[in-house]
Amino acid sequence: MNLLYIGVCREHLENHYPLYHPGQFMASHFSAEELIARVRDDNIDVLMVDVIHLAFDRALLRQLRGQIRQINFLYQSVSSLVDLEEAHHCGILVTKLPDDVYCNEVAEFVIAQLLCACKGMIKFDASMRGGTWNQAITTNQSLRGKTLGVVGFGHIGRRIIQLCSTWDMRLLVSKRDCSNHPMTDNATCVELQVLLEESDFVALAVPLTQETRGLLNSENIERMKHNAILINVSRGDIVDESAVSNALLTGRLGYYCADVFSQEPLAQGHPFLSNESTILSPHVAWSTEGTLKKSFHIWSNQVLPTGRDAS
Ligand SMILES: NC(=O)c1ccc[n+]([C@@H]2O[C@H](COP(=O)([O-])OP(=O)(O)OC[C@H]3O[C@@H](n4cnc5c(N)ncnc54)[C@H](O)[C@@H]3O)[C@@H](O)[C@H]2O)c1
Ligand SMILES: O=C(O)[C@H](O)CO
C-alpha cells in the first residue's frame, strides 16, 4: 500500500508514534489538480489527512475513484471535509477518529483560554518581558458571578459545562432544540440570541455545517455584551473573521481566543496577529502527549490492509 500523509506534523508523528506506516508527505496547500497528479504519479492508494485546504467534494472524489481506497482523517469531525455519500458511491472508505478521543482536552483548553483572557495573562507576561513592572497594563476579571454561554452541547460543550459547574458562574447552552431539556447538567438551555445577549463569555462547540457557517457574523456579534470574550475551538468559518477583527478594533469584543481559523496555517499578516486582544494557538486544543499517542495509534490501525476494498 502507498500512503500519502497530508498536512501532518511529521515531528509529532515520529515522536509520538514511531510505528507509523511509512509513506510520503505533502504539505497542506495544493490544488485539486496537484493532488490528483501526485496520487496518480506515485500510485497512492491511501490518503492520511490532517490539515487540508480542499474539501473532498463530488468532483474531486470522482477523479480519485479507482485509485484511492481510503481517506483516513486525523479528525473527529469530518462533516465539512468530505462528501460522505459520494465517497461511498466511489468505493472510497472514509475513516475518522472516534468522537470522544480528546473532547476532555479541548474543553480544558477552552478553560485555559478563558482564564488567560480574564486574568490578563498574555498582557502581563508580555509587559514584564518588555522590561516593565506595570500592574495597570490591564485589569483582571473575576469569573464568579459571570455568565458563560456554550454554543453546542455535544461532547465538548457538555464537558466544558461539567468542568465549570463549581465556579459560581451562570451557565447557558444553546442546542438545536431545547424544548425537552430546558435545564441540563447545571446549565440552562436558551435560544442562541438570548445566549449572545446575556453571556460575558461565549464558547463555540458546534461542527461546521451549512447552518453554522458564519454563525458569528456582525449581526450576532452586535447582540453580544460589550467587552465579551469569544472563544472558538470549533472551526474558523463558524465566525466571520473580518467581523471579529472589526469588533476587536472598535472594542465591541473584549477578546477573541481562537485555536482554529478560516485558513490554516494562519496567513502571515493576518489582522489577528497584530491585535492585542486575540489569544491564538495553531489548532492544538486536542493534542496532549496522551491524546497524540492515542490518536496516532487509532489512526494507523484504521488503515485498510492492501487487498481489502471499501465495500
Ligand atoms: N480545536 C480542536 O482541537 C478540536 C478538536 C475536536 C473537535 N473540534 C471541533 O469542535 C466541534 C465540536 O466537537 P464535539 O466533539 O463537541 O462534537 P459533537 O458532535 O459531539 O457535538 C456538537 C454538537 O453541536 C450541536 N449542533 C450542531 N449544529 C448546531 C447549531 N446550529 N446550534 C446548536 N447546536 C448545534 C450538535 O447537535 C451536537 O450536539 C467539532 O465539530 C470540531 O469542529 C476541534
Ligand atoms: O475535529 C477534530 O478532530 C480536531 O479539529 C482535530 O484536528
PDB file of C-alpha atoms in Angstrom, residues 47-276:
ATOM      1  CA  LEU A  47      -4.665   9.332   1.997  1.00  0.00           C
ATOM      2  CA  MET A  48      -3.754  10.080   5.615  1.00  0.00           C
ATOM      3  CA  VAL A  49      -5.204  13.535   6.160  1.00  0.00           C
ATOM      4  CA  ASP A  50      -4.707  16.146   8.841  1.00  0.00           C
ATOM      5  CA  VAL A  51      -4.639  19.803   7.774  1.00  0.00           C
ATOM      6  CA  ILE A  52      -6.059  20.249   4.276  1.00  0.00           C
ATOM      7  CA  HIS A  53      -7.413  23.215   2.366  1.00  0.00           C
ATOM      8  CA  LEU A  54      -9.525  21.315  -0.083  1.00  0.00           C
ATOM      9  CA  ALA A  55     -12.768  19.582   0.639  1.00  0.00           C
ATOM     10  CA  PHE A  56     -13.221  16.155  -0.904  1.00  0.00           C
ATOM     11  CA  ASP A  57     -16.266  17.192  -2.887  1.00  0.00           C
ATOM     12  CA  ARG A  58     -18.051  15.222  -5.581  1.00  0.00           C
ATOM     13  CA  ALA A  59     -15.754  16.382  -8.409  1.00  0.00           C
ATOM     14  CA  LEU A  60     -12.539  15.561  -6.558  1.00  0.00           C
ATOM     15  CA  LEU A  61     -13.808  12.196  -5.299  1.00  0.00           C
ATOM     16  CA  ARG A  62     -14.800  11.205  -8.833  1.00  0.00           C
ATOM     17  CA  GLN A  63     -11.266  11.960 -10.005  1.00  0.00           C
ATOM     18  CA  LEU A  64      -9.839   9.818  -7.217  1.00  0.00           C
ATOM     19  CA  ARG A  65     -12.224   6.913  -7.827  1.00  0.00           C
ATOM     20  CA  GLY A  66     -10.492   3.668  -8.744  1.00  0.00           C
ATOM     21  CA  GLN A  67      -7.152   4.862  -7.381  1.00  0.00           C
ATOM     22  CA  ILE A  68      -7.789   5.818  -3.743  1.00  0.00           C
ATOM     23  CA  ARG A  69      -9.213   3.069  -1.500  1.00  0.00           C
ATOM     24  CA  GLN A  70      -9.336   5.044   1.706  1.00  0.00           C
ATOM     25  CA  ILE A  71      -9.248   8.546   3.103  1.00  0.00           C
ATOM     26  CA  ASN A  72      -8.231   8.311   6.736  1.00  0.00           C
ATOM     27  CA  PHE A  73      -8.698  11.559   8.691  1.00  0.00           C
ATOM     28  CA  LEU A  74      -6.836  12.517  11.851  1.00  0.00           C
ATOM     29  CA  TYR A  75     -10.022  14.305  12.893  1.00  0.00           C
ATOM     30  CA  GLN A  76     -13.082  13.596  14.968  1.00  0.00           C
ATOM     31  CA  SER A  77     -15.280  15.872  12.898  1.00  0.00           C
ATOM     32  CA  VAL A  78     -15.155  15.490   9.096  1.00  0.00           C
ATOM     33  CA  SER A  79     -18.594  16.776   8.074  1.00  0.00           C
ATOM     34  CA  SER A  80     -17.164  19.818   6.309  1.00  0.00           C
ATOM     35  CA  LEU A  81     -14.238  17.984   4.729  1.00  0.00           C
ATOM     36  CA  VAL A  82     -15.767  15.215   2.672  1.00  0.00           C
ATOM     37  CA  ASP A  83     -18.957  14.346   0.825  1.00  0.00           C
ATOM     38  CA  LEU A  84     -19.542  11.035   2.589  1.00  0.00           C
ATOM     39  CA  GLU A  85     -22.313   9.850   0.297  1.00  0.00           C
ATOM     40  CA  GLU A  86     -20.236  10.443  -2.817  1.00  0.00           C
ATOM     41  CA  ALA A  87     -17.199   8.760  -1.258  1.00  0.00           C
ATOM     42  CA  HIS A  88     -19.377   5.710  -0.653  1.00  0.00           C
ATOM     43  CA  HIS A  89     -20.566   5.766  -4.293  1.00  0.00           C
ATOM     44  CA  CYS A  90     -16.944   5.967  -5.414  1.00  0.00           C
ATOM     45  CA  GLY A  91     -15.950   2.952  -3.277  1.00  0.00           C
ATOM     46  CA  ILE A  92     -13.693   5.088  -1.099  1.00  0.00           C
ATOM     47  CA  LEU A  93     -13.731   4.210   2.575  1.00  0.00           C
ATOM     48  CA  VAL A  94     -13.708   7.285   4.827  1.00  0.00           C
ATOM     49  CA  THR A  95     -12.405   6.761   8.329  1.00  0.00           C
ATOM     50  CA  LYS A  96     -12.012   9.246  11.180  1.00  0.00           C
ATOM     51  CA  LEU A  97     -11.203   9.210  14.873  1.00  0.00           C
ATOM     52  CA  PRO A  98     -13.944   8.229  17.331  1.00  0.00           C
ATOM     53  CA  ASP A  99     -15.994  11.113  18.759  1.00  0.00           C
ATOM     54  CA  ASP A 100     -14.599  11.078  22.288  1.00  0.00           C
ATOM     55  CA  VAL A 101     -10.815  10.754  21.968  1.00  0.00           C
ATOM     56  CA  TYR A 102      -9.998  14.267  23.111  1.00  0.00           C
ATOM     57  CA  CYS A 103     -13.190  16.156  23.974  1.00  0.00           C
ATOM     58  CA  ASN A 104     -11.941  16.497  27.569  1.00  0.00           C
ATOM     59  CA  GLU A 105      -8.664  18.056  26.406  1.00  0.00           C
ATOM     60  CA  VAL A 106     -10.449  20.503  24.116  1.00  0.00           C
ATOM     61  CA  ALA A 107     -12.774  21.513  26.969  1.00  0.00           C
ATOM     62  CA  GLU A 108      -9.762  22.036  29.247  1.00  0.00           C
ATOM     63  CA  PHE A 109      -8.197  24.184  26.529  1.00  0.00           C
ATOM     64  CA  VAL A 110     -11.299  26.377  26.392  1.00  0.00           C
ATOM     65  CA  ILE A 111     -10.985  26.946  30.114  1.00  0.00           C
ATOM     66  CA  ALA A 112      -7.305  27.809  29.716  1.00  0.00           C
ATOM     67  CA  GLN A 113      -8.213  30.360  27.025  1.00  0.00           C
ATOM     68  CA  LEU A 114     -10.941  31.805  29.220  1.00  0.00           C
ATOM     69  CA  LEU A 115      -8.642  32.146  32.227  1.00  0.00           C
ATOM     70  CA  CYS A 116      -5.818  33.614  30.146  1.00  0.00           C
ATOM     71  CA  ALA A 117      -8.150  36.268  28.767  1.00  0.00           C
ATOM     72  CA  CYS A 118      -9.895  37.060  32.068  1.00  0.00           C
ATOM     73  CA  LYS A 119      -6.701  37.210  34.057  1.00  0.00           C
ATOM     74  CA  GLY A 120      -4.745  39.243  31.504  1.00  0.00           C
ATOM     75  CA  MET A 121      -2.006  36.568  31.456  1.00  0.00           C
ATOM     76  CA  ILE A 122      -0.628  37.328  27.996  1.00  0.00           C
ATOM     77  CA  LYS A 123      -0.571  41.091  28.513  1.00  0.00           C
ATOM     78  CA  PHE A 124       1.084  40.927  31.936  1.00  0.00           C
ATOM     79  CA  ASP A 125       3.650  38.420  30.666  1.00  0.00           C
ATOM     80  CA  ALA A 126       4.469  40.476  27.546  1.00  0.00           C
ATOM     81  CA  SER A 127       4.810  43.655  29.569  1.00  0.00           C
ATOM     82  CA  MET A 128       7.220  42.037  32.046  1.00  0.00           C
ATOM     83  CA  ARG A 129       9.305  40.555  29.240  1.00  0.00           C
ATOM     84  CA  GLY A 130       9.382  44.063  27.765  1.00  0.00           C
ATOM     85  CA  GLY A 131      11.147  45.170  30.932  1.00  0.00           C
ATOM     86  CA  THR A 132       8.307  46.900  32.772  1.00  0.00           C
ATOM     87  CA  TRP A 133       6.649  46.237  36.113  1.00  0.00           C
ATOM     88  CA  ASN A 134       3.230  47.630  35.366  1.00  0.00           C
ATOM     89  CA  GLN A 135       0.285  46.389  37.398  1.00  0.00           C
ATOM     90  CA  ALA A 136      -2.089  48.610  35.439  1.00  0.00           C
ATOM     91  CA  ILE A 137      -1.356  47.254  31.967  1.00  0.00           C
ATOM     92  CA  THR A 138      -4.747  45.539  32.116  1.00  0.00           C
ATOM     93  CA  THR A 139      -7.290  44.536  34.773  1.00  0.00           C
ATOM     94  CA  ASN A 140      -8.074  41.046  35.974  1.00  0.00           C
ATOM     95  CA  GLN A 141     -11.667  39.905  35.713  1.00  0.00           C
ATOM     96  CA  SER A 142     -13.454  37.507  38.068  1.00  0.00           C
ATOM     97  CA  LEU A 143     -15.321  34.554  36.696  1.00  0.00           C
ATOM     98  CA  ARG A 144     -17.562  34.233  39.745  1.00  0.00           C
ATOM     99  CA  GLY A 145     -20.948  35.778  39.085  1.00  0.00           C
ATOM    100  CA  LYS A 146     -20.416  35.962  35.329  1.00  0.00           C
ATOM    101  CA  THR A 147     -22.324  34.132  32.613  1.00  0.00           C
ATOM    102  CA  LEU A 148     -20.698  31.566  30.348  1.00  0.00           C
ATOM    103  CA  GLY A 149     -22.617  30.588  27.210  1.00  0.00           C
ATOM    104  CA  VAL A 150     -21.669  27.448  25.310  1.00  0.00           C
ATOM    105  CA  VAL A 151     -22.989  27.102  21.767  1.00  0.00           C
ATOM    106  CA  GLY A 152     -23.415  23.382  21.061  1.00  0.00           C
ATOM    107  CA  PHE A 153     -23.971  20.711  23.663  1.00  0.00           C
ATOM    108  CA  GLY A 154     -22.178  17.661  22.341  1.00  0.00           C
ATOM    109  CA  HIS A 155     -19.031  16.019  23.689  1.00  0.00           C
ATOM    110  CA  ILE A 156     -17.014  19.221  24.103  1.00  0.00           C
ATOM    111  CA  GLY A 157     -19.840  21.559  25.139  1.00  0.00           C
ATOM    112  CA  ARG A 158     -21.060  19.148  27.799  1.00  0.00           C
ATOM    113  CA  ARG A 159     -17.547  18.724  29.203  1.00  0.00           C
ATOM    114  CA  ILE A 160     -16.985  22.497  29.382  1.00  0.00           C
ATOM    115  CA  ILE A 161     -20.191  22.844  31.378  1.00  0.00           C
ATOM    116  CA  GLN A 162     -19.201  19.949  33.668  1.00  0.00           C
ATOM    117  CA  LEU A 163     -15.777  21.445  34.344  1.00  0.00           C
ATOM    118  CA  CYS A 164     -17.183  24.917  35.055  1.00  0.00           C
ATOM    119  CA  SER A 165     -20.096  23.809  37.165  1.00  0.00           C
ATOM    120  CA  THR A 166     -18.460  24.597  40.512  1.00  0.00           C
ATOM    121  CA  TRP A 167     -17.217  28.073  39.663  1.00  0.00           C
ATOM    122  CA  ASP A 168     -20.306  30.042  40.718  1.00  0.00           C
ATOM    123  CA  MET A 169     -20.983  31.130  37.169  1.00  0.00           C
ATOM    124  CA  ARG A 170     -24.324  31.182  35.446  1.00  0.00           C
ATOM    125  CA  LEU A 171     -24.135  28.583  32.684  1.00  0.00           C
ATOM    126  CA  LEU A 172     -26.138  28.799  29.454  1.00  0.00           C
ATOM    127  CA  VAL A 173     -26.133  26.454  26.489  1.00  0.00           C
ATOM    128  CA  SER A 174     -27.739  26.681  23.090  1.00  0.00           C
ATOM    129  CA  LYS A 175     -28.771  23.495  21.364  1.00  0.00           C
ATOM    130  CA  ARG A 176     -30.756  22.987  18.238  1.00  0.00           C
ATOM    131  CA  ASP A 177     -33.819  22.111  20.291  1.00  0.00           C
ATOM    132  CA  CYS A 178     -34.238  22.987  23.956  1.00  0.00           C
ATOM    133  CA  SER A 179     -37.875  22.045  24.291  1.00  0.00           C
ATOM    134  CA  ASN A 180     -37.339  18.671  26.000  1.00  0.00           C
ATOM    135  CA  HIS A 181     -34.418  19.601  28.223  1.00  0.00           C
ATOM    136  CA  PRO A 182     -34.585  23.264  29.275  1.00  0.00           C
ATOM    137  CA  MET A 183     -32.244  22.595  32.212  1.00  0.00           C
ATOM    138  CA  THR A 184     -29.408  20.147  31.962  1.00  0.00           C
ATOM    139  CA  ASP A 185     -26.108  19.463  33.782  1.00  0.00           C
ATOM    140  CA  ASN A 186     -26.323  22.737  35.764  1.00  0.00           C
ATOM    141  CA  ALA A 187     -26.853  24.729  32.570  1.00  0.00           C
ATOM    142  CA  THR A 188     -29.945  26.415  31.223  1.00  0.00           C
ATOM    143  CA  CYS A 189     -30.771  25.878  27.580  1.00  0.00           C
ATOM    144  CA  VAL A 190     -31.713  29.092  25.774  1.00  0.00           C
ATOM    145  CA  GLU A 191     -32.055  30.362  22.213  1.00  0.00           C
ATOM    146  CA  LEU A 192     -28.796  31.495  20.614  1.00  0.00           C
ATOM    147  CA  GLN A 193     -29.938  35.131  20.648  1.00  0.00           C
ATOM    148  CA  VAL A 194     -30.519  35.066  24.405  1.00  0.00           C
ATOM    149  CA  LEU A 195     -27.204  33.331  24.986  1.00  0.00           C
ATOM    150  CA  LEU A 196     -25.372  36.004  22.988  1.00  0.00           C
ATOM    151  CA  GLU A 197     -27.157  38.851  24.730  1.00  0.00           C
ATOM    152  CA  GLU A 198     -26.633  37.544  28.258  1.00  0.00           C
ATOM    153  CA  SER A 199     -23.193  35.909  28.231  1.00  0.00           C
ATOM    154  CA  ASP A 200     -19.962  37.534  29.329  1.00  0.00           C
ATOM    155  CA  PHE A 201     -18.063  34.653  27.745  1.00  0.00           C
ATOM    156  CA  VAL A 202     -19.189  32.685  24.684  1.00  0.00           C
ATOM    157  CA  ALA A 203     -17.549  29.401  23.678  1.00  0.00           C
ATOM    158  CA  LEU A 204     -18.302  27.779  20.327  1.00  0.00           C
ATOM    159  CA  ALA A 205     -18.568  23.978  20.365  1.00  0.00           C
ATOM    160  CA  VAL A 206     -20.508  23.191  17.192  1.00  0.00           C
ATOM    161  CA  PRO A 207     -19.441  21.471  13.974  1.00  0.00           C
ATOM    162  CA  LEU A 208     -19.034  23.467  10.767  1.00  0.00           C
ATOM    163  CA  THR A 209     -22.204  22.871   8.767  1.00  0.00           C
ATOM    164  CA  GLN A 210     -24.281  24.905   6.336  1.00  0.00           C
ATOM    165  CA  GLU A 211     -26.239  26.106   9.340  1.00  0.00           C
ATOM    166  CA  THR A 212     -23.242  27.143  11.464  1.00  0.00           C
ATOM    167  CA  ARG A 213     -21.012  28.671   8.746  1.00  0.00           C
ATOM    168  CA  GLY A 214     -20.739  32.378   9.567  1.00  0.00           C
ATOM    169  CA  LEU A 215     -22.930  31.951  12.670  1.00  0.00           C
ATOM    170  CA  LEU A 216     -20.965  34.646  14.483  1.00  0.00           C
ATOM    171  CA  ASN A 217     -21.429  37.361  11.852  1.00  0.00           C
ATOM    172  CA  SER A 218     -21.513  41.082  12.517  1.00  0.00           C
ATOM    173  CA  GLU A 219     -25.211  40.986  13.335  1.00  0.00           C
ATOM    174  CA  ASN A 220     -24.769  38.324  16.005  1.00  0.00           C
ATOM    175  CA  ILE A 221     -21.609  39.964  17.342  1.00  0.00           C
ATOM    176  CA  GLU A 222     -23.679  43.155  17.789  1.00  0.00           C
ATOM    177  CA  ARG A 223     -26.001  41.167  20.047  1.00  0.00           C
ATOM    178  CA  MET A 224     -23.158  40.266  22.389  1.00  0.00           C
ATOM    179  CA  LYS A 225     -22.337  42.207  25.547  1.00  0.00           C
ATOM    180  CA  HIS A 226     -19.736  44.948  25.197  1.00  0.00           C
ATOM    181  CA  ASN A 227     -16.316  43.549  26.026  1.00  0.00           C
ATOM    182  CA  ALA A 228     -17.484  39.924  25.898  1.00  0.00           C
ATOM    183  CA  ILE A 229     -14.917  37.195  25.332  1.00  0.00           C
ATOM    184  CA  LEU A 230     -15.458  34.921  22.338  1.00  0.00           C
ATOM    185  CA  ILE A 231     -13.736  31.522  22.262  1.00  0.00           C
ATOM    186  CA  ASN A 232     -13.515  29.379  19.149  1.00  0.00           C
ATOM    187  CA  VAL A 233     -12.077  25.860  19.206  1.00  0.00           C
ATOM    188  CA  SER A 234     -14.577  24.584  16.639  1.00  0.00           C
ATOM    189  CA  ARG A 235     -13.807  25.765  13.119  1.00  0.00           C
ATOM    190  CA  GLY A 236     -12.630  29.123  11.784  1.00  0.00           C
ATOM    191  CA  ASP A 237     -15.508  29.548   9.373  1.00  0.00           C
ATOM    192  CA  ILE A 238     -18.101  29.456  12.145  1.00  0.00           C
ATOM    193  CA  VAL A 239     -17.177  33.089  12.733  1.00  0.00           C
ATOM    194  CA  ASP A 240     -16.868  35.864  10.188  1.00  0.00           C
ATOM    195  CA  GLU A 241     -13.220  36.613  10.883  1.00  0.00           C
ATOM    196  CA  SER A 242     -13.291  40.121   9.465  1.00  0.00           C
ATOM    197  CA  ALA A 243     -16.362  40.993  11.544  1.00  0.00           C
ATOM    198  CA  VAL A 244     -14.498  39.697  14.618  1.00  0.00           C
ATOM    199  CA  SER A 245     -11.405  41.754  13.731  1.00  0.00           C
ATOM    200  CA  ASN A 246     -13.509  44.893  13.385  1.00  0.00           C
ATOM    201  CA  ALA A 247     -15.319  44.225  16.653  1.00  0.00           C
ATOM    202  CA  LEU A 248     -11.966  43.855  18.428  1.00  0.00           C
ATOM    203  CA  LEU A 249     -10.652  47.070  16.903  1.00  0.00           C
ATOM    204  CA  THR A 250     -13.693  49.068  17.982  1.00  0.00           C
ATOM    205  CA  GLY A 251     -13.601  47.490  21.452  1.00  0.00           C
ATOM    206  CA  ARG A 252     -17.002  45.892  20.886  1.00  0.00           C
ATOM    207  CA  LEU A 253     -15.465  42.497  21.692  1.00  0.00           C
ATOM    208  CA  GLY A 254     -13.079  42.163  24.623  1.00  0.00           C
ATOM    209  CA  TYR A 255     -11.109  39.173  23.384  1.00  0.00           C
ATOM    210  CA  TYR A 256     -11.142  36.589  20.647  1.00  0.00           C
ATOM    211  CA  CYS A 257      -9.462  33.340  21.676  1.00  0.00           C
ATOM    212  CA  ALA A 258      -9.036  31.098  18.651  1.00  0.00           C
ATOM    213  CA  ASP A 259      -7.486  27.715  18.067  1.00  0.00           C
ATOM    214  CA  VAL A 260      -8.998  27.401  14.584  1.00  0.00           C
ATOM    215  CA  PHE A 261      -9.043  29.684  11.554  1.00  0.00           C
ATOM    216  CA  SER A 262     -10.703  30.010   8.179  1.00  0.00           C
ATOM    217  CA  GLN A 263      -7.352  29.285   6.644  1.00  0.00           C
ATOM    218  CA  GLU A 264      -4.798  27.139   8.429  1.00  0.00           C
ATOM    219  CA  PRO A 265      -1.936  27.784   8.869  1.00  0.00           C
ATOM    220  CA  LEU A 266      -2.943  31.384   9.540  1.00  0.00           C
ATOM    221  CA  ALA A 267      -1.540  33.648   6.813  1.00  0.00           C
ATOM    222  CA  GLN A 268       1.302  35.983   7.756  1.00  0.00           C
ATOM    223  CA  GLY A 269      -0.018  39.496   8.168  1.00  0.00           C
ATOM    224  CA  HIS A 270      -3.489  38.291   9.221  1.00  0.00           C
ATOM    225  CA  PRO A 271      -5.133  41.069  11.294  1.00  0.00           C
ATOM    226  CA  PHE A 272      -5.479  38.724  14.296  1.00  0.00           C
ATOM    227  CA  LEU A 273      -1.687  38.574  14.607  1.00  0.00           C
ATOM    228  CA  SER A 274      -1.302  42.271  15.281  1.00  0.00           C
ATOM    229  CA  ASN A 275      -4.296  42.620  17.568  1.00  0.00           C
ATOM    230  CA  GLU A 276      -3.577  42.662  21.297  1.00  0.00           C
TER     231      GLU A 276
END
